[in-house]
Short mmCIF file of C-alpha atoms in Angstrom, two decimals:
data_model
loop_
_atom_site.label_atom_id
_atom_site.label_comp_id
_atom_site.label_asym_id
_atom_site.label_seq_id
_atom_site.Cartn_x
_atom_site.Cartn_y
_atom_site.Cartn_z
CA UNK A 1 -33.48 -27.47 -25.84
CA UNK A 2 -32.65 -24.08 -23.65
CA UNK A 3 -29.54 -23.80 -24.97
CA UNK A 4 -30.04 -24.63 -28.40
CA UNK A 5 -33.66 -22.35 -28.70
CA UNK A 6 -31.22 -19.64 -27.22
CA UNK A 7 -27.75 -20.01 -29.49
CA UNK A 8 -30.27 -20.47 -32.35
CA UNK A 9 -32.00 -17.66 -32.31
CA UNK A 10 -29.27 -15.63 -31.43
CA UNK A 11 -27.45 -16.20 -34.37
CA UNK A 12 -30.84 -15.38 -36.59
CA UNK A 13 -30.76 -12.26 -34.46
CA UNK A 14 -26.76 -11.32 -35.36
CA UNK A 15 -27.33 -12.52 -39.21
CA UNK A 16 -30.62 -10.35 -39.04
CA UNK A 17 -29.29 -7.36 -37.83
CA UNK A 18 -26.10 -7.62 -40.03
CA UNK A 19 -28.45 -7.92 -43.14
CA UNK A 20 -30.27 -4.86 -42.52
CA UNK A 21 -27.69 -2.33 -41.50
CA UNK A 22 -25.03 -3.62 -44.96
CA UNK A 23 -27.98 -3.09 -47.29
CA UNK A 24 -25.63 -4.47 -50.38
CA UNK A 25 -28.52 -4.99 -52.52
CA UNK A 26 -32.76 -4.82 -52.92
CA UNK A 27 -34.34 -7.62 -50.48
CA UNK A 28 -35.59 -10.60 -51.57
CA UNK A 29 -38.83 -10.75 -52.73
CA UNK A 30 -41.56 -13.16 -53.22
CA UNK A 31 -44.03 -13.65 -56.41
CA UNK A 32 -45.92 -11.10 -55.45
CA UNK A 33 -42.68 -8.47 -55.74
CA UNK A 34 -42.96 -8.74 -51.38
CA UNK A 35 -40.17 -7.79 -49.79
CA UNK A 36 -39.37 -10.34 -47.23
CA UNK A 37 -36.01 -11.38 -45.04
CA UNK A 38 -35.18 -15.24 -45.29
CA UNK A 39 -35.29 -15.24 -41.11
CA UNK A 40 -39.01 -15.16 -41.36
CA UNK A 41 -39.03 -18.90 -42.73
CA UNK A 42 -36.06 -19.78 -40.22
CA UNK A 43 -37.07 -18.31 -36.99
CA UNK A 44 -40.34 -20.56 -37.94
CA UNK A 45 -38.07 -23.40 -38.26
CA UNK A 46 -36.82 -23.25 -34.98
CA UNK A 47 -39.70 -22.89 -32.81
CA UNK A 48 -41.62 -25.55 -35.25
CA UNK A 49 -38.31 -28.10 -34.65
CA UNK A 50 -38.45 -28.29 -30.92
CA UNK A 51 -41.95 -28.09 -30.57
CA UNK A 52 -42.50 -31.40 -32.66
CA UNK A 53 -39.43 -32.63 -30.69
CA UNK A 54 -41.20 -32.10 -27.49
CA UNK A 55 -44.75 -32.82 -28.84
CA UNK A 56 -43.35 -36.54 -29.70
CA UNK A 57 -42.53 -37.31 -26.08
CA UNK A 58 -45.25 -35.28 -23.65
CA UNK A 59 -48.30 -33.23 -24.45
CA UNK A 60 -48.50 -31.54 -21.06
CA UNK A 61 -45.56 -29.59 -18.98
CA UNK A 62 -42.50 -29.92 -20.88
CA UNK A 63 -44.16 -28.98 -24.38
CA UNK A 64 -45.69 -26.25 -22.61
CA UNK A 65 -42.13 -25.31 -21.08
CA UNK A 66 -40.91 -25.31 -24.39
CA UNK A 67 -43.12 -22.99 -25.80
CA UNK A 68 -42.39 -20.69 -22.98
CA UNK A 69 -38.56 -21.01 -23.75
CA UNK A 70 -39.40 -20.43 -27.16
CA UNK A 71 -41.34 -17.34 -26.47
CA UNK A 72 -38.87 -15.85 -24.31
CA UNK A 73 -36.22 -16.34 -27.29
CA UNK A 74 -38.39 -14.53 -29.54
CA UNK A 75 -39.32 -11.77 -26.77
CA UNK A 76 -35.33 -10.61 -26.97
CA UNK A 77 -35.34 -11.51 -31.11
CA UNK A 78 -38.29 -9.07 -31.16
CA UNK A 79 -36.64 -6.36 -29.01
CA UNK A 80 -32.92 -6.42 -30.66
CA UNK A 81 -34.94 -5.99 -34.30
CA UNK A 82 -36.72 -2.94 -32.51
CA UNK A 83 -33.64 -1.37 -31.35
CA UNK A 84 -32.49 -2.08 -34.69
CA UNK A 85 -34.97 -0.06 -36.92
CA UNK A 86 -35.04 2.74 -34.62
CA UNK A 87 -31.09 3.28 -34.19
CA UNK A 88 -30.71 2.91 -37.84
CA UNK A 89 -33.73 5.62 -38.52
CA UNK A 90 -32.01 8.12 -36.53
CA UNK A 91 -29.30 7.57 -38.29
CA UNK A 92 -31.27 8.28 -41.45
CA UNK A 93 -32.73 10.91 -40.55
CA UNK A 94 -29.70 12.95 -39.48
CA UNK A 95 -27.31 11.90 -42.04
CA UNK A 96 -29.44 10.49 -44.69
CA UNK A 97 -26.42 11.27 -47.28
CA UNK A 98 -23.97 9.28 -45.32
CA UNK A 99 -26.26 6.15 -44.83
CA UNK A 100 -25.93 2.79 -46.53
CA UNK A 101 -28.61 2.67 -49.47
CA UNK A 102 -31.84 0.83 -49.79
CA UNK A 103 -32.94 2.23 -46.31
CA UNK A 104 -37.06 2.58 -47.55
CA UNK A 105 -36.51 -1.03 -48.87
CA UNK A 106 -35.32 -2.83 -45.59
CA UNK A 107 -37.97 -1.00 -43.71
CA UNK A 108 -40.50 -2.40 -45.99
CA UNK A 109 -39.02 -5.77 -45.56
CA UNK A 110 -39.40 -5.58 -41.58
CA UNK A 111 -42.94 -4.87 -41.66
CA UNK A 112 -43.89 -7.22 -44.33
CA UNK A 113 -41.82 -10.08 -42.49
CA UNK A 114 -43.63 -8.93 -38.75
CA UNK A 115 -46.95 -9.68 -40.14
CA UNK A 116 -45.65 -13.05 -41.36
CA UNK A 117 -43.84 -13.43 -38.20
CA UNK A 118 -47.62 -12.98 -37.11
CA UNK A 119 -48.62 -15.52 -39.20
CA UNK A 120 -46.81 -18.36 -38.26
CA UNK A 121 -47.88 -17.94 -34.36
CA UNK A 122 -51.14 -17.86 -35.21
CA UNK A 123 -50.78 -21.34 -37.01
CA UNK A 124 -48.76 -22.57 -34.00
CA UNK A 125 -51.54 -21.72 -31.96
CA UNK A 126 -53.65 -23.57 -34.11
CA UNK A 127 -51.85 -26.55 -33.76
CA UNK A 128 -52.29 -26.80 -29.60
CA UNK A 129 -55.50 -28.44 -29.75
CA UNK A 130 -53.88 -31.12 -31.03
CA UNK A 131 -50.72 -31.43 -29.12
CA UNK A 132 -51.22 -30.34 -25.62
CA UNK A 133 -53.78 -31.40 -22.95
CA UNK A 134 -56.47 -28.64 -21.85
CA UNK A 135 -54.95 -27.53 -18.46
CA UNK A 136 -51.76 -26.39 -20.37
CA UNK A 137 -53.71 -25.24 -23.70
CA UNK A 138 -54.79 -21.78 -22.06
CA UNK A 139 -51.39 -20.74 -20.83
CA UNK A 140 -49.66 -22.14 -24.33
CA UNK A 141 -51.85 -19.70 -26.25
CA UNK A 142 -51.51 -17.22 -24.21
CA UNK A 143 -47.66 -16.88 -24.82
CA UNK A 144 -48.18 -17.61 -28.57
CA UNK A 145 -50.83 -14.55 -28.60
CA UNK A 146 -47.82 -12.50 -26.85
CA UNK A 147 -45.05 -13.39 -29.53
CA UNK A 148 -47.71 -12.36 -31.92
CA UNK A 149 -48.34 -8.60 -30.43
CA UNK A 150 -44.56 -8.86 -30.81
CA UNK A 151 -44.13 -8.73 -33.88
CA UNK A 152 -47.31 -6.69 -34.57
CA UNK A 153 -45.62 -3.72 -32.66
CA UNK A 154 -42.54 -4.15 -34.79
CA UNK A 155 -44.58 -3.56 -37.97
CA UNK A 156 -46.32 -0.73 -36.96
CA UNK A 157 -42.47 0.84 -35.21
CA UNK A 158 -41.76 0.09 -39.26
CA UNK A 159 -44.87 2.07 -40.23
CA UNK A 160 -43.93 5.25 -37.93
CA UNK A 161 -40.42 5.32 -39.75
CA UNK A 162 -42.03 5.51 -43.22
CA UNK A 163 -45.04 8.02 -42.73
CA UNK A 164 -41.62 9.83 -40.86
CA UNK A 165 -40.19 9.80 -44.51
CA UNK A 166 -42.94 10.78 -46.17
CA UNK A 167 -43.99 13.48 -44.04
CA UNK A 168 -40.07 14.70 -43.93
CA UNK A 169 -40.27 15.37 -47.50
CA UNK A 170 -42.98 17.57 -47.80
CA UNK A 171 -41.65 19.32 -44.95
CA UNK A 172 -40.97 22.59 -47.12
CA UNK A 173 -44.63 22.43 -48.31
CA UNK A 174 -46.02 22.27 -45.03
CA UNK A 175 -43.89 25.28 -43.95
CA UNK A 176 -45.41 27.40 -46.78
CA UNK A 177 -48.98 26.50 -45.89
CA UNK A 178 -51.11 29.79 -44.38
CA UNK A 179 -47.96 31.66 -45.81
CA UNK A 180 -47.77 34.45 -48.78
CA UNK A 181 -46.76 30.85 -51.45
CA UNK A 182 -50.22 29.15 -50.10
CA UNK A 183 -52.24 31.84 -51.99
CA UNK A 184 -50.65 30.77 -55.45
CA UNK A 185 -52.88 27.73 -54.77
CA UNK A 186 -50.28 24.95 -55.48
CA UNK A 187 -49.21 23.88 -51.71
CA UNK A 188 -51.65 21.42 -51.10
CA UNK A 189 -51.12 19.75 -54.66
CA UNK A 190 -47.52 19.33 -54.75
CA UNK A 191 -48.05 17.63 -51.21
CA UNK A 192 -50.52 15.55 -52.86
CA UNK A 193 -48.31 14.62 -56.15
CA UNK A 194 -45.40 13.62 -53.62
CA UNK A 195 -47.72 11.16 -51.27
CA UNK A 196 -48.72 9.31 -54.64
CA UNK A 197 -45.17 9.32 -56.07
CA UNK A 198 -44.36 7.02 -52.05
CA UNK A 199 -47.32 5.24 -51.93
CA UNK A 200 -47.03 4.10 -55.60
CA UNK A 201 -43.29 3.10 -55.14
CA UNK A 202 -44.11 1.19 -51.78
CA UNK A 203 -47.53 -0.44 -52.60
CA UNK A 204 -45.11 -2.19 -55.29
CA UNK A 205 -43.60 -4.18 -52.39
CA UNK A 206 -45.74 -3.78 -49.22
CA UNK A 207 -48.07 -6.15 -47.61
CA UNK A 208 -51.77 -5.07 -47.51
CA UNK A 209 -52.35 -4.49 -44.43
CA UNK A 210 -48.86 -2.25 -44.08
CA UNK A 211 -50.02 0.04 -47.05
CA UNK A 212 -53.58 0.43 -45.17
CA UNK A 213 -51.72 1.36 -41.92
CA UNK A 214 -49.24 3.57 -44.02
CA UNK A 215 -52.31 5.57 -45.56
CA UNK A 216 -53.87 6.02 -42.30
CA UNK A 217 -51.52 7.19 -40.38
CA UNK A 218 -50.25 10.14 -43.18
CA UNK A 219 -53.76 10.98 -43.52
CA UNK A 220 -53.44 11.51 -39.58
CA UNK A 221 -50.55 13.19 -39.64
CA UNK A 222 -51.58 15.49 -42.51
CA UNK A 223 -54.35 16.51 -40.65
CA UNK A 224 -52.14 17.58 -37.71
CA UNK A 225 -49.88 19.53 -39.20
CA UNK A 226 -52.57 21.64 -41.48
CA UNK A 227 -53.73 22.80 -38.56
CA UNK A 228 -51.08 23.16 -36.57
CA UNK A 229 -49.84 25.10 -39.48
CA UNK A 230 -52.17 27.74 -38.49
CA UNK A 231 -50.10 28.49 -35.78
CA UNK A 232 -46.63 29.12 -37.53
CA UNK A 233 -45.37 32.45 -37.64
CA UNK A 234 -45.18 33.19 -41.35
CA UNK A 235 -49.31 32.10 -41.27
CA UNK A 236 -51.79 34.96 -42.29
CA UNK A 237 -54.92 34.41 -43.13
CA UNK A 238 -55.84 36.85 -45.64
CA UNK A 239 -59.56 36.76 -45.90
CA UNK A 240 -60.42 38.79 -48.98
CA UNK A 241 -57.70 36.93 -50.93
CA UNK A 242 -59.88 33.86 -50.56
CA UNK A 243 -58.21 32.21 -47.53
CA UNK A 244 -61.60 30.62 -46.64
CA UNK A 245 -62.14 29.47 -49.97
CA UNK A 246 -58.51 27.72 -50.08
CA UNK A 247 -59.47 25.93 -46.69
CA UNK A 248 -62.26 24.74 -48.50
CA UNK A 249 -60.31 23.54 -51.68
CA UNK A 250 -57.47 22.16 -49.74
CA UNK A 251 -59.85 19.81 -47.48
CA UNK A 252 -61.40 18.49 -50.88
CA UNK A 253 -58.17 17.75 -52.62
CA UNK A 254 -56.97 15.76 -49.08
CA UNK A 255 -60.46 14.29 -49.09
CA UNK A 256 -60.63 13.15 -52.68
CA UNK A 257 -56.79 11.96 -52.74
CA UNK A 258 -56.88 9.92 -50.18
CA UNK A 259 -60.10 8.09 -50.77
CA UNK A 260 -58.47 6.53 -53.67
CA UNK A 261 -56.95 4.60 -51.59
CA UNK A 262 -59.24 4.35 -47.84
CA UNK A 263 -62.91 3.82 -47.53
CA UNK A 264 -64.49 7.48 -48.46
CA UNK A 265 -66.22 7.55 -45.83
CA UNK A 266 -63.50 7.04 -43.45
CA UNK A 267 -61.61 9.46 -45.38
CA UNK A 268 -64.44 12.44 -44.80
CA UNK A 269 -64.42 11.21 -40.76
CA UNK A 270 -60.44 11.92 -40.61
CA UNK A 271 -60.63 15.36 -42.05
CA UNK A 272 -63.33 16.18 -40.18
CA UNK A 273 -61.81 18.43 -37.47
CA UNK A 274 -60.49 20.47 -40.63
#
């Protein structure tokens, strides 16, 4: 079972990682217009296969040694997919020209598959009540819970990379805020117009709980880098051409943008500090 747990996922690993950086064509996606990689329903596969193997013959130390060989497996699955997004968003990011397309797509396709990664340990843990006796049932869901925070730090590693592109294409906005083309009172807006134009194209194909990560995190970040706008060098705040008044309007046009999309009240406690 070693050996097969460990060429098995291996191989998922290789196909995996070859699948992401050709990019030939969109993912796969579910009826729900999901992205989603085919490994999430095979790396399931696996782990289900030799537990029920093992489950058929003990329900005490070698299922439990099974799950921790399956664990392991996923431990270096989980860490070769992490190298993988963030080599390939370097990449991106310094040659995005030169990169194969579809790069936003796969991204989306990582996360959305983490959380159902996430999924499918939780039901495995559900099913240890059943198949293993209590002194090993602790331990067992303890390395299930692991594989889970696994994957969960994969999804948000996807998240960083795409408030990273979002944020990377307003850059020339946020360099004009505080400036002399802040006072012509469009900055903040054309900002604003290019955060709906992303979310819109990736809330066709994200998971939930991705999008609600997403939204919180650029709200975050947007935050940030107002003020720490106020520190660039081409900033001057030019009271009696209204600068206060701008302030003002910007922080409503943040506020009411974003609680389209986030609880408005947690909206007005993020732009607080502005």
């Amino acid at each position: 079972s070693r050996k097969k747990i460990t060429e098995w996922i291996g191989n998922l690993l290789q196909s995996e990682t070859r699948y992401f950086l050709e990019r030939k064509a969109i993912p796969d996606a579910d009826g729900d217009d999901r992205y989603f990689t085919p490994a999430t329903v095979d790396l399931f596969q696996i782990v289900k296969q030799h537990i029920d193997m093992a489950s058929g013959v003990s329900s005490g130390r070698l299922l439990s040694d099974i799950i921790g060989e399956c664990v392991t497996n996923i431990s270096s699955f989980q860490k070769g997919l992490l190298r993988l997004v963030e080599a390939e968003s370097l990449k991106y990011f310094e040659k995005p020209e030169s990169a194969n397309p579809y790069f936003e797509d796969y991204v989306i396709m990582m996360g959305n598959s983490s959380l159902r990664w996430i999924e499918n340990m939780q039901n495995l843990s559900g099913l240890m009540d059943d198949l293993l006796k209590p002194e090993f049932l602790g331990p067992a869901q303890k390395l299930l819970k692991t594989a889970s925070d696994g994957f969960l730090g994969i999804a948000k590693a996807t998240t960083k990379t795409l408030v990273d592109l979002i944020v990377n294409a307003v850059k020339s906005c946020l360099s004009q805020l505080f400036a002399l083309e802040w006072y012509s009172d469009t900055v903040v807006e054309t900002m604003i117009a290019t955060y709906e134009d992303f979310f819109t194209d990736y809330q066709s194909h994200a998971e939930d709980f991705l999008m609600v990560k997403l939204i919180s995190d650029v709200l975050e970040r947007t935050v940030i880098l107002y003020i720490e706008s106020m520190r660039s060098r081409n900033a001057r705040l030019r009271m009696q051409q209204g600068a206060e008044n701008l302030i003002f309007k910007d922080i409503q046009t943040i506020q009411n943008f974003f609680s389209r999309f986030r609880d408005p009240k947690k909206v007005e406690k993020s732009v607080d500090p502005l």
